[in-house]
Amino acid sequence: VNDNPSHYRITLSGTVKSPKLNFDPIFLMLTPIPLGMKTETAINIIPQDYLRQSQIQVELPKLELEDGDRIYPFSVQFPEGQDIVVSSDGTNIELICHIGFSSSRPVSFFENIFFIDEEGN
């Protein structure tokens, strides 16, 4: 390089990976229970390709009943926290989420629960 007029060409290439969340199980079906009782199940949330810490927020569905009343029968708890953590080897640590359901009125429905990171993904 010193006093040598040779030219060097460097080519770089890469792949951009968007962070995403996978779930185990991918589909949740809660069994029928008596009115006013609570059922709960645990799911694993598996973050992938997060390069920095983020936090998961949850949007729970509200149900509108035939008489116009609205209820929020779902509850969500993260016993070990809602933070997506990047380990020292660059992988993301799984999160445990407990999803609960309880209703004092009879309901049957098919709804989505949305898990959103700080970037809105």
PDB file of C-alpha atoms in Angstrom:
ATOM      1  CA  VAL A   1       0.000   0.000   0.000  1.00  0.00           C
ATOM      2  CA  ASN A   2       2.786   2.444   0.898  1.00  0.00           C
ATOM      3  CA  ASP A   3       3.844   4.047  -2.381  1.00  0.00           C
ATOM      4  CA  ASN A   4       2.283   1.142  -4.315  1.00  0.00           C
ATOM      5  CA  PRO A   5      -0.515   2.441  -6.559  1.00  0.00           C
ATOM      6  CA  SER A   6      -2.336  -0.937  -6.636  1.00  0.00           C
ATOM      7  CA  HIS A   7      -6.091  -0.775  -6.192  1.00  0.00           C
ATOM      8  CA  TYR A   8      -7.926  -3.152  -3.933  1.00  0.00           C
ATOM      9  CA  ARG A   9     -11.537  -4.023  -4.354  1.00  0.00           C
ATOM     10  CA  ILE A  10     -13.623  -5.315  -1.468  1.00  0.00           C
ATOM     11  CA  THR A  11     -17.084  -6.753  -1.966  1.00  0.00           C
ATOM     12  CA  LEU A  12     -19.432  -7.102   0.975  1.00  0.00           C
ATOM     13  CA  SER A  13     -22.711  -8.943   1.060  1.00  0.00           C
ATOM     14  CA  GLY A  14     -25.184  -9.649   3.814  1.00  0.00           C
ATOM     15  CA  THR A  15     -28.676 -10.672   4.726  1.00  0.00           C
ATOM     16  CA  VAL A  16     -31.091  -8.601   6.772  1.00  0.00           C
ATOM     17  CA  LYS A  17     -33.164 -10.698   9.123  1.00  0.00           C
ATOM     18  CA  SER A  18     -36.280  -9.225  10.649  1.00  0.00           C
ATOM     19  CA  PRO A  19     -36.922 -10.129  14.269  1.00  0.00           C
ATOM     20  CA  LYS A  20     -39.858 -12.459  14.794  1.00  0.00           C
ATOM     21  CA  LEU A  21     -41.659 -14.406  17.477  1.00  0.00           C
ATOM     22  CA  ASN A  22     -42.529 -18.082  17.255  1.00  0.00           C
ATOM     23  CA  PHE A  23     -44.945 -19.822  19.592  1.00  0.00           C
ATOM     24  CA  ASP A  24     -45.139 -23.308  21.048  1.00  0.00           C
ATOM     25  CA  PRO A  25     -47.872 -24.377  20.685  1.00  0.00           C
ATOM     26  CA  ILE A  26     -48.814 -22.347  17.610  1.00  0.00           C
ATOM     27  CA  PHE A  27     -52.537 -22.767  18.205  1.00  0.00           C
ATOM     28  CA  LEU A  28     -54.323 -22.560  21.542  1.00  0.00           C
ATOM     29  CA  MET A  29     -57.649 -24.170  22.325  1.00  0.00           C
ATOM     30  CA  LEU A  30     -59.001 -23.797  25.835  1.00  0.00           C
ATOM     31  CA  THR A  31     -61.410 -26.427  27.080  1.00  0.00           C
ATOM     32  CA  PRO A  32     -64.944 -25.525  28.171  1.00  0.00           C
ATOM     33  CA  ILE A  33     -65.201 -24.707  31.877  1.00  0.00           C
ATOM     34  CA  PRO A  34     -68.020 -23.779  34.263  1.00  0.00           C
ATOM     35  CA  LEU A  35     -69.047 -20.126  34.333  1.00  0.00           C
ATOM     36  CA  GLY A  36     -66.935 -17.995  36.654  1.00  0.00           C
ATOM     37  CA  MET A  37     -64.086 -20.517  36.796  1.00  0.00           C
ATOM     38  CA  LYS A  38     -60.620 -19.798  35.404  1.00  0.00           C
ATOM     39  CA  THR A  39     -58.651 -21.956  33.007  1.00  0.00           C
ATOM     40  CA  GLU A  40     -55.014 -21.257  32.286  1.00  0.00           C
ATOM     41  CA  THR A  41     -52.310 -22.645  30.041  1.00  0.00           C
ATOM     42  CA  ALA A  42     -48.651 -21.854  29.424  1.00  0.00           C
ATOM     43  CA  ILE A  43     -47.074 -21.150  26.052  1.00  0.00           C
ATOM     44  CA  ASN A  44     -43.450 -20.658  25.093  1.00  0.00           C
ATOM     45  CA  ILE A  45     -42.564 -17.553  23.115  1.00  0.00           C
ATOM     46  CA  ILE A  46     -39.426 -18.091  21.055  1.00  0.00           C
ATOM     47  CA  PRO A  47     -37.845 -14.821  19.870  1.00  0.00           C
ATOM     48  CA  GLN A  48     -35.555 -15.012  16.834  1.00  0.00           C
ATOM     49  CA  ASP A  49     -33.079 -12.537  15.333  1.00  0.00           C
ATOM     50  CA  TYR A  50     -33.403  -9.830  17.986  1.00  0.00           C
ATOM     51  CA  LEU A  51     -30.103  -7.966  18.178  1.00  0.00           C
ATOM     52  CA  ARG A  52     -30.971  -5.884  21.231  1.00  0.00           C
ATOM     53  CA  GLN A  53     -33.271  -6.141  24.201  1.00  0.00           C
ATOM     54  CA  SER A  54     -36.943  -5.482  23.587  1.00  0.00           C
ATOM     55  CA  GLN A  55     -40.137  -5.896  25.578  1.00  0.00           C
ATOM     56  CA  ILE A  56     -43.300  -7.704  24.530  1.00  0.00           C
ATOM     57  CA  GLN A  57     -46.685  -6.069  24.917  1.00  0.00           C
ATOM     58  CA  VAL A  58     -49.956  -7.966  24.518  1.00  0.00           C
ATOM     59  CA  GLU A  59     -53.234  -6.887  22.925  1.00  0.00           C
ATOM     60  CA  LEU A  60     -56.092  -8.966  24.303  1.00  0.00           C
ATOM     61  CA  PRO A  61     -59.418  -9.230  22.470  1.00  0.00           C
ATOM     62  CA  LYS A  62     -62.577  -7.798  23.914  1.00  0.00           C
ATOM     63  CA  LEU A  63     -65.744  -9.720  23.203  1.00  0.00           C
ATOM     64  CA  GLU A  64     -69.056  -8.119  22.421  1.00  0.00           C
ATOM     65  CA  LEU A  65     -71.989 -10.168  23.658  1.00  0.00           C
ATOM     66  CA  GLU A  66     -75.417 -10.406  22.041  1.00  0.00           C
ATOM     67  CA  ASP A  67     -76.855  -7.820  24.448  1.00  0.00           C
ATOM     68  CA  GLY A  68     -74.072  -5.324  23.555  1.00  0.00           C
ATOM     69  CA  ASP A  69     -72.042  -5.805  26.726  1.00  0.00           C
ATOM     70  CA  ARG A  70     -68.296  -6.075  26.268  1.00  0.00           C
ATOM     71  CA  ILE A  71     -66.112  -8.374  28.319  1.00  0.00           C
ATOM     72  CA  TYR A  72     -62.384  -8.984  28.586  1.00  0.00           C
ATOM     73  CA  PRO A  73     -62.190 -12.670  29.485  1.00  0.00           C
ATOM     74  CA  PHE A  74     -58.448 -13.160  28.874  1.00  0.00           C
ATOM     75  CA  SER A  75     -55.531 -12.473  31.150  1.00  0.00           C
ATOM     76  CA  VAL A  76     -51.819 -12.766  30.433  1.00  0.00           C
ATOM     77  CA  GLN A  77     -48.896 -13.121  32.831  1.00  0.00           C
ATOM     78  CA  PHE A  78     -45.175 -13.434  32.198  1.00  0.00           C
ATOM     79  CA  PRO A  79     -43.802 -15.109  35.352  1.00  0.00           C
ATOM     80  CA  GLU A  80     -40.181 -14.389  34.363  1.00  0.00           C
ATOM     81  CA  GLY A  81     -40.775 -10.972  32.763  1.00  0.00           C
ATOM     82  CA  GLN A  82     -41.643  -9.629  29.317  1.00  0.00           C
ATOM     83  CA  ASP A  83     -38.127  -8.693  28.184  1.00  0.00           C
ATOM     84  CA  ILE A  84     -36.587 -10.287  25.118  1.00  0.00           C
ATOM     85  CA  VAL A  85     -32.994 -10.826  26.155  1.00  0.00           C
ATOM     86  CA  VAL A  86     -30.019 -11.424  23.874  1.00  0.00           C
ATOM     87  CA  SER A  87     -27.598 -13.934  25.423  1.00  0.00           C
ATOM     88  CA  SER A  88     -23.822 -13.617  25.178  1.00  0.00           C
ATOM     89  CA  ASP A  89     -23.739 -15.963  22.166  1.00  0.00           C
ATOM     90  CA  GLY A  90     -26.270 -13.788  20.284  1.00  0.00           C
ATOM     91  CA  THR A  91     -29.292 -16.057  20.685  1.00  0.00           C
ATOM     92  CA  ASN A  92     -32.573 -14.994  22.232  1.00  0.00           C
ATOM     93  CA  ILE A  93     -33.922 -16.558  25.414  1.00  0.00           C
ATOM     94  CA  GLU A  94     -37.417 -18.094  25.394  1.00  0.00           C
ATOM     95  CA  LEU A  95     -40.205 -16.485  27.400  1.00  0.00           C
ATOM     96  CA  ILE A  96     -42.989 -18.252  29.252  1.00  0.00           C
ATOM     97  CA  CYS A  97     -46.468 -16.765  29.018  1.00  0.00           C
ATOM     98  CA  HIS A  98     -49.516 -17.874  31.006  1.00  0.00           C
ATOM     99  CA  ILE A  99     -52.807 -17.202  29.244  1.00  0.00           C
ATOM    100  CA  GLY A 100     -55.934 -17.346  31.381  1.00  0.00           C
ATOM    101  CA  PHE A 101     -59.622 -17.260  30.552  1.00  0.00           C
ATOM    102  CA  SER A 102     -62.649 -16.684  32.751  1.00  0.00           C
ATOM    103  CA  SER A 103     -66.168 -15.537  31.964  1.00  0.00           C
ATOM    104  CA  SER A 104     -69.340 -15.224  33.997  1.00  0.00           C
ATOM    105  CA  ARG A 105     -71.360 -15.366  30.761  1.00  0.00           C
ATOM    106  CA  PRO A 106     -71.475 -18.189  28.180  1.00  0.00           C
ATOM    107  CA  VAL A 107     -69.310 -17.390  25.147  1.00  0.00           C
ATOM    108  CA  SER A 108     -67.898 -19.172  22.137  1.00  0.00           C
ATOM    109  CA  PHE A 109     -65.524 -17.426  19.733  1.00  0.00           C
ATOM    110  CA  PHE A 110     -62.358 -17.517  17.655  1.00  0.00           C
ATOM    111  CA  GLU A 111     -60.037 -14.557  18.308  1.00  0.00           C
ATOM    112  CA  ASN A 112     -56.405 -13.520  17.988  1.00  0.00           C
ATOM    113  CA  ILE A 113     -54.114 -12.407  20.800  1.00  0.00           C
ATOM    114  CA  PHE A 114     -51.401 -10.079  19.489  1.00  0.00           C
ATOM    115  CA  PHE A 115     -47.868 -10.050  20.903  1.00  0.00           C
ATOM    116  CA  ILE A 116     -45.994  -6.897  19.855  1.00  0.00           C
ATOM    117  CA  ASP A 117     -42.407  -5.830  20.458  1.00  0.00           C
ATOM    118  CA  GLU A 118     -41.230  -2.256  21.052  1.00  0.00           C
ATOM    119  CA  GLU A 119     -40.740  -1.715  17.293  1.00  0.00           C
ATOM    120  CA  GLY A 120     -44.372  -2.632  16.554  1.00  0.00           C
ATOM    121  CA  ASN A 121     -43.533  -6.007  15.009  1.00  0.00           C
TER     122      ASN A 121
END
